[in-house]
Short mmCIF file of C-alpha atoms in Angstrom, two decimals:
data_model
loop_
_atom_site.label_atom_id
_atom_site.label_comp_id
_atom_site.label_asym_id
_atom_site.label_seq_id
_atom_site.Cartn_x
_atom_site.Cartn_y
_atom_site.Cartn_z
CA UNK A 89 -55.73 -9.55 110.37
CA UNK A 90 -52.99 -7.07 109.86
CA UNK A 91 -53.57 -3.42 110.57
CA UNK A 92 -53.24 -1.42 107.63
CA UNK A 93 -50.15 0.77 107.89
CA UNK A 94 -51.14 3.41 104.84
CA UNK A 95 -54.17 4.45 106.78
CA UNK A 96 -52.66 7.60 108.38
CA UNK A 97 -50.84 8.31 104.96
CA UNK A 98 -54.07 8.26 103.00
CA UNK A 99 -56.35 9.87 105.67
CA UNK A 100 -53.32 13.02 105.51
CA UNK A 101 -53.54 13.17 101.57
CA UNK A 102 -56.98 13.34 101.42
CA UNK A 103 -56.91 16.55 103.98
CA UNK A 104 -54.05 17.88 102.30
CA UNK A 105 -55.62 17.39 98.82
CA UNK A 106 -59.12 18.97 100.01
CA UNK A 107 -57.46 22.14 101.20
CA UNK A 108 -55.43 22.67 98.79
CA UNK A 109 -57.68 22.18 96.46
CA UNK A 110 -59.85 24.70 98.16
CA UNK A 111 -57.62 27.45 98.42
CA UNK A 112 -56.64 26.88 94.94
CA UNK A 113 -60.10 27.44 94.03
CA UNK A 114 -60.65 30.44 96.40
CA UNK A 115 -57.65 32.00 94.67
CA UNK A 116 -59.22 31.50 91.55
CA UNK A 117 -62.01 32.82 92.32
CA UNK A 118 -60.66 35.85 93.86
CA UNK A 119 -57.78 37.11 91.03
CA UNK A 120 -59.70 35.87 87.90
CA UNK A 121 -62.05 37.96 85.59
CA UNK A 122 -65.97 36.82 85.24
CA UNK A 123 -64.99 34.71 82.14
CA UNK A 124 -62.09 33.63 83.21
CA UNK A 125 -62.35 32.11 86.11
CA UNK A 126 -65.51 29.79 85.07
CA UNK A 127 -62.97 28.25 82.58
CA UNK A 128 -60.26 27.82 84.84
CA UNK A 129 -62.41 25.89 87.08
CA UNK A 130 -64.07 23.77 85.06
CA UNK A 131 -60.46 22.41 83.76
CA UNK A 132 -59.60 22.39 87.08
CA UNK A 133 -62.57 20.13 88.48
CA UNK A 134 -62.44 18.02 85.23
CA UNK A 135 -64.27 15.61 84.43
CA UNK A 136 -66.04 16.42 87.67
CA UNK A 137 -67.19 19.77 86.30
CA UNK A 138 -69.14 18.42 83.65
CA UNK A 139 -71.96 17.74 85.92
CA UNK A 140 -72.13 21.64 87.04
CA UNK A 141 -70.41 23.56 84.28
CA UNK A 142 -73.98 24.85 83.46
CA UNK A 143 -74.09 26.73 86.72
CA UNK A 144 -72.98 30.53 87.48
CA UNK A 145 -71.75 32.93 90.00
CA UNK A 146 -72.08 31.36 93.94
CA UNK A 147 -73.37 27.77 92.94
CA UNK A 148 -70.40 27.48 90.22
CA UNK A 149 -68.22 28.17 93.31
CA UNK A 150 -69.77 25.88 95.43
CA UNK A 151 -69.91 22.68 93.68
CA UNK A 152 -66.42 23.46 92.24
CA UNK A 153 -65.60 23.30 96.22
CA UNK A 154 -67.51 20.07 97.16
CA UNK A 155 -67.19 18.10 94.11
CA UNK A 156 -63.90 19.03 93.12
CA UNK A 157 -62.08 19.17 96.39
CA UNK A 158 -63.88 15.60 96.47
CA UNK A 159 -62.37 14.85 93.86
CA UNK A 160 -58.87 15.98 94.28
CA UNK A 161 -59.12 14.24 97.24
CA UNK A 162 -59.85 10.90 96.64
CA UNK A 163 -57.14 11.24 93.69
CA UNK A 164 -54.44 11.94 95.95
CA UNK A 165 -55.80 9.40 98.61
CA UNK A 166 -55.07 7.18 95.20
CA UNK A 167 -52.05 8.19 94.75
CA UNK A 168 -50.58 7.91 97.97
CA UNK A 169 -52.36 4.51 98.70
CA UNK A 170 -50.41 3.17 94.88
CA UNK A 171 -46.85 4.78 96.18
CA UNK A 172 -47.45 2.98 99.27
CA UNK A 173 -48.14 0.00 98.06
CA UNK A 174 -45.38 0.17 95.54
CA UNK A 175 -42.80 0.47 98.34
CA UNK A 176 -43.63 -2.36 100.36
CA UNK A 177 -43.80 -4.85 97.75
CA UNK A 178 -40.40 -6.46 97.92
CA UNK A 179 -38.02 -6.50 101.38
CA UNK A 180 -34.86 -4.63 101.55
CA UNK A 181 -32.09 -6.17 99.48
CA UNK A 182 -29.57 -5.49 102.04
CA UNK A 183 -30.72 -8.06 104.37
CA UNK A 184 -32.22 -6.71 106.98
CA UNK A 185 -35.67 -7.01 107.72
CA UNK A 186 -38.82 -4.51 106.79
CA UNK A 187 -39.96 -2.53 110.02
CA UNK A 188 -43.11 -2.52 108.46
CA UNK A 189 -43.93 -6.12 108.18
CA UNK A 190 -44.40 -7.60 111.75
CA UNK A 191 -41.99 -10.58 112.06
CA UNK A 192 -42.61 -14.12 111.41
#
């Protein structure tokens, strides 16, 4: 079975789209008003803030940081995994064999 190359590409973008994700929040959190904020992360999170958009104060913050940096994260583990995979789907036209596929 062929290791799969992506791994380290998708394991990255799932970090990268956690924190960012976080500190967006955080930011949020920190500049915006008492009503605004709520609304900006509950269109942030969505659809994932339809399960807490009920909530307030510290547990609106909270479950805007787990389930939406979850989330974010698995969408741009998606996205990265789809790019990938759209790459390697033909070999190079000018001849020369892909350095990703192992020869043979």
């Amino acid at each position: 079975m062929r290791p799969w190359p992506s791994r380290r590409a998708i394991l990255a973008a799932l970090i990268i789209g956690a924190v960012l994700h976080t500190l967006t929040v955080l930011w949020v959190w920190r500049t915006w008003g008492l009503f605004g904020r709520g609304n900006i992360l509950s269109w942030l999170d969505f659809p994932a803030s339809l399960a807490y958009m009920h909530l307030d104060g510290d547990p609106l913050l909270t479950w805007s940081l787990l389930a939406g940096g979850l989330q974010w994260a698995v969408i741009t583990a998606l996205l990265t995994w789809v790019i990938g995979r759209s790459t390697r789907r033909y070999p190079p036209r000018d001849g020369r064999e892909d350095p990703v596929q192992p020869p043979g």
